[in-house]
Coordinates of C-alpha atoms in Angstrom, one line a residue:
M14 CA -172.3 -38.6 -138.0
T15 CA -172.6 -42.4 -137.8
V16 CA -169.6 -44.2 -136.2
Q17 CA -169.0 -47.4 -138.2
L18 CA -168.3 -50.6 -136.2
A19 CA -166.8 -52.7 -138.9
L20 CA -167.2 -56.5 -138.9
E21 CA -164.7 -58.7 -140.7
E22 CA -165.6 -61.3 -143.4
S23 CA -164.5 -63.9 -140.8
D24 CA -167.4 -62.7 -138.6
L25 CA -170.0 -63.8 -141.2
A26 CA -171.8 -67.0 -140.5
P27 CA -171.2 -69.8 -143.1
V28 CA -174.2 -70.1 -145.4
T29 CA -175.2 -72.7 -148.0
Q30 CA -177.3 -72.2 -151.1
A31 CA -180.7 -73.8 -150.8
G32 CA -182.3 -72.7 -154.2
S33 CA -184.6 -69.8 -155.0
D34 CA -182.0 -67.4 -153.6
T35 CA -182.4 -68.8 -150.1
L36 CA -179.4 -69.2 -147.8
V37 CA -179.2 -71.7 -145.0
F38 CA -177.2 -70.5 -141.9
A39 CA -178.3 -73.2 -139.4
P40 CA -179.9 -76.6 -139.8
D41 CA -183.4 -75.2 -139.2
L42 CA -182.9 -71.6 -140.3
S43 CA -182.7 -70.0 -143.7
Y44 CA -183.3 -66.6 -145.1
R45 CA -183.9 -64.8 -148.3
R46 CA -183.0 -61.2 -149.0
M47 CA -185.9 -59.3 -150.5
S48 CA -184.1 -56.3 -152.0
I49 CA -183.5 -54.3 -148.8
V50 CA -184.8 -56.7 -146.1
N51 CA -184.5 -60.3 -145.0
V52 CA -187.3 -62.8 -144.4
I53 CA -186.5 -65.8 -142.3
F54 CA -187.7 -69.4 -142.5
Y55 CA -187.6 -71.6 -139.4
G56 CA -188.2 -75.3 -139.5
N57 CA -187.1 -78.8 -140.5
P58 CA -187.3 -79.1 -144.3
S59 CA -188.6 -82.6 -143.9
K60 CA -191.7 -81.4 -142.0
K61 CA -193.8 -79.8 -144.8
N62 CA -196.3 -77.7 -142.8
E63 CA -194.6 -77.2 -139.5
W64 CA -192.3 -74.3 -140.4
V65 CA -192.6 -70.6 -139.4
L66 CA -192.2 -67.5 -141.5
I67 CA -190.6 -64.6 -139.7
D68 CA -191.5 -61.2 -141.3
T69 CA -192.9 -60.9 -144.9
G70 CA -190.7 -58.4 -146.7
L71 CA -191.9 -55.8 -149.2
P72 CA -195.3 -55.6 -150.9
T73 CA -193.7 -57.1 -153.9
S74 CA -192.2 -60.1 -152.0
A75 CA -195.1 -62.5 -151.8
N76 CA -194.4 -64.6 -154.9
A77 CA -190.7 -64.9 -154.1
I78 CA -191.5 -66.0 -150.5
I79 CA -193.9 -68.6 -151.7
E80 CA -191.3 -69.9 -154.2
A81 CA -188.6 -70.0 -151.6
A82 CA -190.9 -71.8 -149.1
E83 CA -191.9 -74.4 -151.6
H84 CA -188.4 -75.1 -152.6
R85 CA -187.3 -75.7 -149.0
F86 CA -190.5 -77.3 -147.5
G87 CA -192.2 -78.8 -150.6
G88 CA -194.8 -77.9 -153.1
G89 CA -198.1 -76.6 -151.8
T90 CA -196.6 -76.0 -148.3
S91 CA -197.9 -73.5 -145.8
P92 CA -196.5 -72.4 -142.5
A93 CA -197.8 -73.2 -139.1
A94 CA -197.6 -69.4 -138.2
I95 CA -196.2 -66.1 -139.2
I96 CA -194.3 -64.2 -136.6
M97 CA -193.8 -60.4 -137.0
T98 CA -190.9 -58.7 -135.4
H99 CA -192.7 -55.4 -136.2
G100 CA -195.0 -53.9 -138.8
H101 CA -192.9 -51.5 -140.9
F102 CA -193.6 -51.6 -144.6
D103 CA -190.4 -53.6 -145.4
H104 CA -191.3 -56.3 -142.9
A105 CA -195.1 -56.5 -143.3
G106 CA -195.4 -55.6 -146.9
S107 CA -196.7 -59.0 -148.1
L108 CA -198.3 -60.0 -144.8
A109 CA -201.9 -59.6 -145.8
A110 CA -201.5 -61.5 -149.1
L111 CA -199.6 -64.4 -147.5
A112 CA -201.9 -64.7 -144.5
E113 CA -204.9 -64.9 -146.7
R114 CA -203.3 -67.3 -149.1
W115 CA -202.2 -69.7 -146.4
D116 CA -205.1 -68.9 -143.9
V117 CA -202.5 -68.8 -141.1
A118 CA -202.3 -67.1 -137.7
V119 CA -200.1 -64.0 -137.4
Y120 CA -198.4 -63.5 -134.0
A121 CA -197.2 -60.1 -132.8
H122 CA -196.7 -58.0 -129.6
P123 CA -199.9 -56.2 -128.6
L124 CA -198.3 -52.8 -128.9
E125 CA -197.8 -53.5 -132.6
F126 CA -201.4 -54.5 -133.2
P127 CA -202.6 -51.0 -134.3
Y128 CA -200.2 -51.2 -137.2
L129 CA -201.3 -54.7 -138.2
N130 CA -205.1 -54.4 -137.7
G131 CA -205.6 -51.2 -139.8
E132 CA -206.0 -48.8 -136.9
A133 CA -202.9 -46.6 -137.0
S134 CA -200.0 -45.4 -139.1
Y135 CA -196.5 -45.2 -137.9
P136 CA -195.0 -41.7 -137.0
P137 CA -193.5 -39.8 -139.9
A138 CA -189.9 -40.8 -140.9
D139 CA -187.0 -38.5 -140.0
P140 CA -185.1 -37.6 -143.2
L141 CA -182.5 -35.5 -141.4
V142 CA -180.7 -38.3 -139.5
G143 CA -177.8 -38.3 -141.9
G144 CA -176.2 -41.0 -144.0
G145 CA -177.5 -40.5 -147.5
A146 CA -180.3 -40.9 -150.0
M147 CA -182.2 -43.7 -148.1
A148 CA -182.7 -41.3 -145.2
L149 CA -183.6 -38.4 -147.4
L150 CA -186.2 -40.5 -149.3
S151 CA -187.6 -42.0 -146.1
P152 CA -190.7 -39.6 -145.9
L153 CA -191.8 -41.3 -149.1
F154 CA -191.8 -44.8 -147.6
P155 CA -195.3 -46.2 -146.7
R156 CA -196.4 -45.8 -143.1
S157 CA -200.0 -47.0 -143.4
P158 CA -201.1 -50.0 -141.5
V159 CA -201.8 -53.4 -142.9
N160 CA -205.0 -55.2 -141.8
V161 CA -204.8 -58.8 -140.8
A162 CA -207.1 -58.3 -137.8
S163 CA -209.0 -61.6 -138.4
R164 CA -205.8 -63.6 -138.1
L165 CA -203.9 -61.5 -135.5
K166 CA -202.9 -63.2 -132.2
V167 CA -201.1 -62.0 -129.2
L168 CA -197.7 -63.6 -128.4
P169 CA -198.0 -65.7 -125.2
S170 CA -197.2 -63.7 -122.0
D171 CA -194.8 -66.4 -120.9
H172 CA -192.6 -65.5 -123.8
S173 CA -192.9 -68.8 -125.6
I174 CA -193.4 -68.7 -129.3
P175 CA -196.1 -70.9 -130.8
V176 CA -194.7 -73.8 -133.0
M177 CA -191.1 -72.7 -132.2
P178 CA -190.1 -74.9 -129.2
G179 CA -187.1 -73.8 -127.4
W180 CA -187.4 -70.2 -128.5
R181 CA -188.5 -67.1 -126.6
W182 CA -189.6 -63.7 -127.7
L183 CA -188.1 -60.5 -126.2
H184 CA -189.7 -57.1 -126.3
T185 CA -187.1 -54.8 -127.9
P186 CA -188.8 -51.5 -128.5
G187 CA -187.5 -48.2 -129.8
H188 CA -187.5 -48.8 -133.5
A189 CA -191.2 -49.7 -133.1
P190 CA -193.4 -49.8 -130.0
G191 CA -194.1 -53.5 -130.2
H192 CA -190.8 -54.6 -131.8
I193 CA -189.6 -58.1 -130.7
S194 CA -186.5 -60.2 -131.1
L195 CA -186.4 -64.0 -131.0
W196 CA -183.9 -65.9 -128.8
R197 CA -182.9 -69.6 -128.5
E198 CA -180.8 -70.2 -125.4
S199 CA -179.6 -73.7 -126.4
D200 CA -177.3 -72.5 -129.2
R201 CA -177.4 -68.8 -128.4
T202 CA -179.1 -67.8 -131.7
L203 CA -180.7 -64.4 -132.0
I204 CA -183.1 -63.2 -134.6
A205 CA -182.9 -59.5 -133.8
G206 CA -185.3 -57.9 -136.3
D207 CA -184.3 -54.2 -136.6
A208 CA -183.3 -53.7 -133.0
V209 CA -179.7 -54.0 -134.4
V210 CA -178.7 -54.5 -138.0
T211 CA -175.5 -55.8 -139.5
T212 CA -175.2 -53.3 -142.4
G213 CA -176.0 -49.6 -142.8
Q214 CA -179.5 -48.6 -144.0
E215 CA -179.2 -44.9 -144.4
S216 CA -177.5 -44.7 -147.8
V217 CA -178.2 -46.5 -151.1
Y218 CA -174.6 -47.6 -151.3
E219 CA -174.8 -49.3 -147.9
V220 CA -178.0 -51.1 -148.8
I221 CA -176.5 -52.4 -152.1
V222 CA -173.1 -53.4 -150.9
Q223 CA -174.2 -54.9 -147.6
K224 CA -170.8 -54.3 -146.0
P225 CA -170.8 -56.1 -142.6
E226 CA -171.0 -53.6 -139.8
M227 CA -172.8 -53.5 -136.4
H228 CA -175.4 -50.8 -136.4
G229 CA -178.3 -49.6 -134.3
P230 CA -181.8 -49.7 -135.8
P231 CA -182.4 -47.9 -139.1
R232 CA -182.3 -44.3 -138.0
Y233 CA -185.0 -42.7 -140.1
F234 CA -187.7 -45.0 -138.7
T235 CA -186.6 -45.0 -135.0
P236 CA -188.7 -42.6 -132.9
D237 CA -187.6 -43.6 -129.4
W238 CA -183.8 -43.7 -128.9
D239 CA -183.9 -44.2 -125.2
E240 CA -185.9 -47.5 -125.7
A241 CA -183.7 -48.4 -128.6
G242 CA -180.6 -48.1 -126.5
K243 CA -182.1 -50.2 -123.7
S244 CA -183.0 -52.9 -126.3
V245 CA -179.5 -53.0 -127.7
R246 CA -178.1 -53.4 -124.2
A247 CA -180.5 -56.2 -123.4
L248 CA -179.5 -58.1 -126.6
A249 CA -175.8 -57.6 -125.9
A250 CA -176.3 -59.0 -122.4
L251 CA -177.5 -62.3 -124.0
E252 CA -174.0 -62.9 -125.4
P253 CA -175.3 -64.4 -128.6
D254 CA -173.2 -66.7 -130.8
L255 CA -175.2 -66.4 -134.0
V256 CA -177.2 -63.3 -135.0
I257 CA -179.4 -62.5 -138.0
T258 CA -181.1 -59.2 -138.4
G259 CA -183.6 -57.6 -140.6
H260 CA -180.9 -56.0 -142.8
G261 CA -177.5 -57.5 -143.5
R262 CA -176.0 -61.0 -143.4
P263 CA -175.9 -63.3 -140.5
V264 CA -172.9 -63.0 -138.2
R265 CA -171.3 -65.0 -135.4
G266 CA -168.5 -65.3 -133.0
P267 CA -166.5 -63.4 -130.4
N268 CA -165.7 -60.3 -132.5
M269 CA -169.3 -59.9 -133.4
R270 CA -170.1 -60.0 -129.6
R271 CA -167.4 -57.4 -129.0
R272 CA -168.9 -55.1 -131.6
L273 CA -172.4 -55.6 -130.2
H274 CA -171.1 -54.7 -126.7
E275 CA -169.3 -51.6 -128.1
L276 CA -172.6 -50.5 -129.7
A277 CA -174.5 -51.1 -126.5
N278 CA -172.0 -49.3 -124.3
N279 CA -171.6 -46.3 -126.6
F280 CA -175.0 -46.1 -128.1
A281 CA -175.5 -42.4 -127.7
S282 CA -172.3 -41.5 -129.7
I283 CA -172.5 -44.4 -132.2
A284 CA -176.2 -44.8 -133.1
V285 CA -178.2 -41.8 -132.0
P286 CA -178.5 -39.0 -134.6
E287 CA -177.1 -35.7 -133.6
G288 CA -179.7 -33.5 -131.8
R289 CA -182.1 -36.3 -131.1
P290 CA -183.4 -36.8 -127.5
Y291 CA -181.4 -39.4 -125.6
A292 CA -181.4 -39.4 -121.8
L293 CA -180.5 -43.0 -121.0
D294 CA -177.9 -43.2 -118.2
P295 CA -175.3 -45.8 -119.4
A296 CA -174.4 -46.5 -115.8
K297 CA -177.9 -47.9 -115.2
P298 CA -178.7 -51.3 -116.7
G299 CA -181.5 -51.4 -119.2
K300 CA -184.5 -53.7 -119.0
S301 CA -183.8 -57.3 -119.8
G302 CA -186.3 -57.5 -122.7
N303 CA -188.2 -60.2 -120.7
D304 CA -190.9 -58.0 -119.2
A305 CA -194.0 -59.2 -121.0
Y306 CA -195.8 -56.1 -122.1
R307 CA -193.7 -53.2 -120.8

């Protein structure tokens, strides 16, 4: 049974409406919720073609993403790059369509390449992780790879992120082999992907209501719980001040950090489904997330 780590309404980061259902939560960061998942826009709105799209939502999200981008960055705009936290169907659903429309480079961790160049499908979902209908329906979710091989590029091994000065990428596997999170030290901002999420994903009710809670990665699509636990501990060690995840609203502040540490320190009892392999010794520190291609 999932242990809920409740967050308060006061832990939610302030947001402002930016049109086209896009919400701004930092001067250069906005997001739009695409049904069950967030896509994130990074960049100065005054610089038309110097922004970055982080993840691409569902297969039905392309038009909404284009509309939101043009509202924020100007008509006919295109990004300087697309950064993929990972390639699951709800994050890469519109990747092929948008990459072709914009003729833009797609950056990802090399361990995620097979799922983005048409070579491999993800492992089957686990419908018995508990939580409700979303978990039970998960075997029906698409697992097939997308194919953007002609535009796919490896993230730099020095952990910089092209056209995102001041940001670093961190390898945060477990939910997917090549899952990454994005970190900006200057203001302690974390784009966590699905390494942690700030609302439950296992039931339809949780997905609709978006009650703020600190969770591990979506359970039905997380095959490696040891690695997932290490990743959560690495993110907690950063002591972030502002966090946005693939699912849920952006959160900030000391109580958010307390909940993130609570999740990290008690990952086996809070996040890992009963009966799933988990051998991580909590007394031993996890990897920092900074080893380039571990």
